[in-house]
CSV table of C-alpha atoms in Angstrom, one decimal:
chain,number,residue,atom,x,y,z
I,235,MET,CA,0.0,0.0,0.0
I,236,SER,CA,1.1,3.5,-0.8
I,237,GLN,CA,3.0,5.5,1.9
I,238,ILE,CA,2.5,8.8,0.0
I,239,LEU,CA,-1.2,8.5,-0.7
I,240,LEU,CA,-3.7,7.2,1.9
I,241,PRO,CA,-6.8,5.6,0.6
I,242,TYR,CA,-9.7,6.9,2.6
I,243,GLN,CA,-13.5,7.3,2.4
I,244,SER,CA,-14.4,4.0,0.7
I,245,GLN,CA,-17.7,3.9,-1.3
I,246,SER,CA,-19.2,1.1,-3.2
I,247,PHE,CA,-22.0,0.6,-5.8
I,248,LEU,CA,-23.5,-2.7,-6.6
I,249,GLU,CA,-25.4,-3.3,-9.8
I,250,ASN,CA,-26.3,-6.8,-8.4
I,251,GLY,CA,-25.3,-8.5,-5.1
I,252,GLU,CA,-24.8,-7.4,-1.6
I,253,VAL,CA,-22.1,-6.3,0.7
I,254,PHE,CA,-21.2,-9.2,3.1
I,255,ASN,CA,-18.0,-7.7,4.7
I,256,PRO,CA,-17.8,-3.9,3.9
I,257,PRO,CA,-14.6,-2.2,2.7
I,258,GLN,CA,-12.4,-0.8,5.4
I,259,PRO,CA,-13.1,3.0,5.5
I,260,THR,CA,-9.3,3.8,5.4
I,261,VAL,CA,-6.4,1.6,4.4
I,262,ARG,CA,-3.2,2.3,6.4
I,263,PRO,CA,0.1,2.2,4.6
I,264,LEU,CA,1.7,-1.3,4.3
I,265,LYS,CA,-1.6,-2.9,5.6
I,266,THR,CA,-3.8,-5.5,4.0
I,267,GLU,CA,-7.6,-5.1,4.2
I,268,VAL,CA,-10.4,-7.5,3.0
I,269,CYS,CA,-13.9,-6.8,1.9
I,270,THR,CA,-16.5,-9.3,0.6
I,271,PHE,CA,-19.3,-8.9,-1.9
I,272,THR,CA,-21.7,-11.7,-2.5
I,273,LYS,CA,-24.7,-12.6,-4.7
I,274,SER,CA,-28.2,-11.8,-3.4
I,275,GLY,CA,-29.9,-14.7,-1.9
I,276,GLY,CA,-32.7,-16.3,-3.8
I,277,LYS,CA,-31.9,-14.4,-7.0
I,278,ALA,CA,-30.3,-15.6,-10.3
I,279,THR,CA,-27.8,-12.7,-10.2
I,280,GLY,CA,-24.2,-12.5,-9.6
I,281,SER,CA,-22.1,-9.9,-7.7
I,282,VAL,CA,-21.4,-7.0,-9.9
I,283,GLY,CA,-20.2,-3.5,-8.9
I,284,VAL,CA,-17.5,-0.9,-8.4
I,285,MET,CA,-15.8,0.5,-5.3
I,286,THR,CA,-13.7,3.6,-4.8
I,287,TYR,CA,-11.3,5.2,-2.4
I,288,ASP,CA,-10.3,8.8,-2.4
I,289,LEU,CA,-6.6,9.1,-2.3
I,290,PHE,CA,-5.4,11.5,0.4
I,291,GLU,CA,-2.0,13.2,-0.2
I,292,LYS,CA,-0.5,14.0,3.1
I,293,SER,CA,1.7,17.0,2.1
I,294,GLN,CA,-1.3,18.7,0.5
I,295,ASN,CA,-3.6,17.7,3.3
I,296,ASP,CA,-6.3,16.9,0.7
I,297,TYR,CA,-7.4,14.1,-1.5
I,298,ILE,CA,-6.1,14.4,-5.1
I,299,GLU,CA,-7.5,11.5,-7.0
I,300,THR,CA,-10.0,8.5,-6.8
I,301,LEU,CA,-9.0,4.8,-7.0
I,302,ALA,CA,-11.6,2.7,-8.6
I,303,ILE,CA,-12.0,-1.1,-8.6
I,304,MET,CA,-14.6,-2.8,-10.8
I,305,PHE,CA,-15.6,-6.4,-10.5
I,306,SER,CA,-18.2,-8.7,-12.3
I,307,VAL,CA,-18.9,-12.1,-11.1
I,308,PRO,CA,-22.0,-13.5,-13.0
I,309,TRP,CA,-24.6,-16.0,-12.1
I,310,ASP,CA,-24.6,-17.7,-15.5
I,311,TYR,CA,-21.2,-18.7,-16.9
I,312,ASN,CA,-22.9,-19.9,-20.1
I,313,LEU,CA,-23.5,-16.3,-21.1
I,314,TYR,CA,-20.9,-14.3,-19.1
I,315,LYS,CA,-17.4,-14.4,-17.7
I,316,ASN,CA,-15.6,-12.7,-14.7
I,317,TRP,CA,-14.2,-9.4,-15.5
I,318,PHE,CA,-12.4,-6.8,-13.4
I,319,ALA,CA,-10.8,-3.4,-13.7
I,320,VAL,CA,-8.6,-0.8,-11.8
I,321,GLY,CA,-7.9,2.7,-12.5
I,322,VAL,CA,-7.4,6.2,-11.0
I,323,TYR,CA,-9.9,9.1,-11.8
I,324,LYS,CA,-9.8,12.9,-11.1
I,325,LYS,CA,-10.8,14.0,-7.7
I,326,GLY,CA,-14.6,13.9,-7.1
I,327,ARG,CA,-15.5,11.0,-9.4
I,328,ASN,CA,-18.8,9.5,-8.1
I,329,CYS,CA,-19.0,5.8,-7.3
I,330,ASP,CA,-22.2,4.9,-9.1
I,331,LYS,CA,-23.8,3.1,-12.0
I,332,ASP,CA,-22.1,5.4,-14.5
I,333,LEU,CA,-18.7,4.6,-13.3
I,334,PHE,CA,-19.5,0.8,-13.2
I,335,LYS,CA,-20.8,1.0,-16.8
I,336,GLU,CA,-17.7,2.9,-18.0
I,337,MET,CA,-15.3,0.4,-16.5
I,338,TYR,CA,-17.3,-2.6,-17.7
I,339,TYR,CA,-18.2,-1.5,-21.2
I,340,GLU,CA,-15.9,1.3,-22.4
I,341,LYS,CA,-13.6,0.2,-25.3
I,342,LYS,CA,-11.1,3.0,-25.0
I,343,GLU,CA,-10.2,2.1,-21.4
I,344,HIS,CA,-6.7,3.7,-21.4
I,345,GLU,CA,-8.1,7.1,-22.6
I,346,HIS,CA,-10.6,6.9,-19.6
I,347,GLY,CA,-8.0,6.2,-16.9
I,348,PHE,CA,-8.3,2.5,-16.2
I,349,VAL,CA,-7.4,-1.0,-17.4
I,350,ARG,CA,-9.7,-4.0,-17.5
I,351,GLY,CA,-9.2,-7.8,-18.0
I,352,GLU,CA,-11.0,-11.0,-18.1
I,353,ALA,CA,-10.5,-12.8,-14.8
I,354,ASN,CA,-8.4,-15.8,-15.7
I,355,GLY,CA,-5.8,-15.8,-13.0
I,356,SER,CA,-3.5,-13.4,-14.9
I,357,GLY,CA,-2.9,-9.8,-13.8
I,358,ILE,CA,-3.6,-6.4,-15.0
I,359,ASN,CA,-1.4,-3.3,-14.3
I,360,TYR,CA,-2.4,0.3,-14.2
I,361,VAL,CA,0.4,2.9,-14.3
I,362,GLY,CA,-0.7,6.3,-12.9
I,363,ASN,CA,0.8,9.6,-12.1
I,364,TYR,CA,1.4,8.8,-8.4
I,365,LEU,CA,0.7,5.1,-8.2
I,366,ASP,CA,1.0,1.7,-9.9
I,367,ILE,CA,-1.9,-0.7,-9.3
I,368,LYS,CA,-1.6,-4.4,-9.8
I,369,ALA,CA,-4.6,-6.7,-9.6
I,370,THR,CA,-5.5,-10.4,-10.3
I,371,MET,CA,-8.8,-12.2,-10.1
I,372,CYS,CA,-9.7,-15.9,-10.5
I,373,PRO,CA,-12.4,-17.1,-12.9
I,374,MET,CA,-14.5,-19.1,-10.4
I,375,GLY,CA,-17.9,-18.3,-9.0
I,376,ASN,CA,-16.4,-17.6,-5.6
I,377,ALA,CA,-13.9,-15.2,-7.2
I,378,ILE,CA,-11.1,-13.6,-5.2
I,379,MET,CA,-9.6,-10.4,-6.4
I,380,LYS,CA,-6.2,-9.2,-5.1
I,381,VAL,CA,-5.2,-5.6,-5.5
I,382,GLU,CA,-1.8,-4.0,-4.8
I,383,VAL,CA,-1.2,-0.3,-4.7
I,384,TRP,CA,2.4,0.9,-5.0
I,385,ASP,CA,4.0,4.4,-4.8
I,386,LYS,CA,5.5,5.5,-8.1
I,387,LEU,CA,8.8,6.0,-6.3
I,388,PHE,CA,9.0,2.4,-5.1
I,389,THR,CA,10.6,-0.2,-7.3
I,390,HIS,CA,9.8,-3.7,-6.0
I,391,MET,CA,11.3,-7.1,-6.9
I,392,GLY,CA,11.2,-7.8,-10.7
I,393,GLN,CA,11.2,-4.2,-11.8
I,394,GLN,CA,14.2,-2.0,-12.8
I,395,ALA,CA,14.3,1.7,-12.3
I,396,TYR,CA,15.6,3.4,-15.4
């Protein structure tokens, strides 16, 4: 987790499904947090939605961007697949149906500030102005998504600074 930017004020929007274990309001540097979204009981729908964190920049004492995480775990795998996306938006982006639709449907994802991928166990990478975001998601019905947020200044194993 970033040490320069502090994710705070989490929000979530669900097109389908329910919050089982809500997102942590603030994610502290170098900490891992877990949240769980699940399908709605008794309905033939999956768990589909988006969550955001405002990114607080300590030296400016204000939030400067919004981190967005989109997920789609369908009910019917004959028609749909698991998809996920991560990105960073300008300060003030709403966590709503419009954001979900953009991250799920938009063809020009890089122009809109995010990356998307089919959940097959491989990862996606978003390179932002202040952060690098790495994410993976499995293709199963009880899908698990893992997201890492790294400061731009930090070079971790497997990467070279040029």
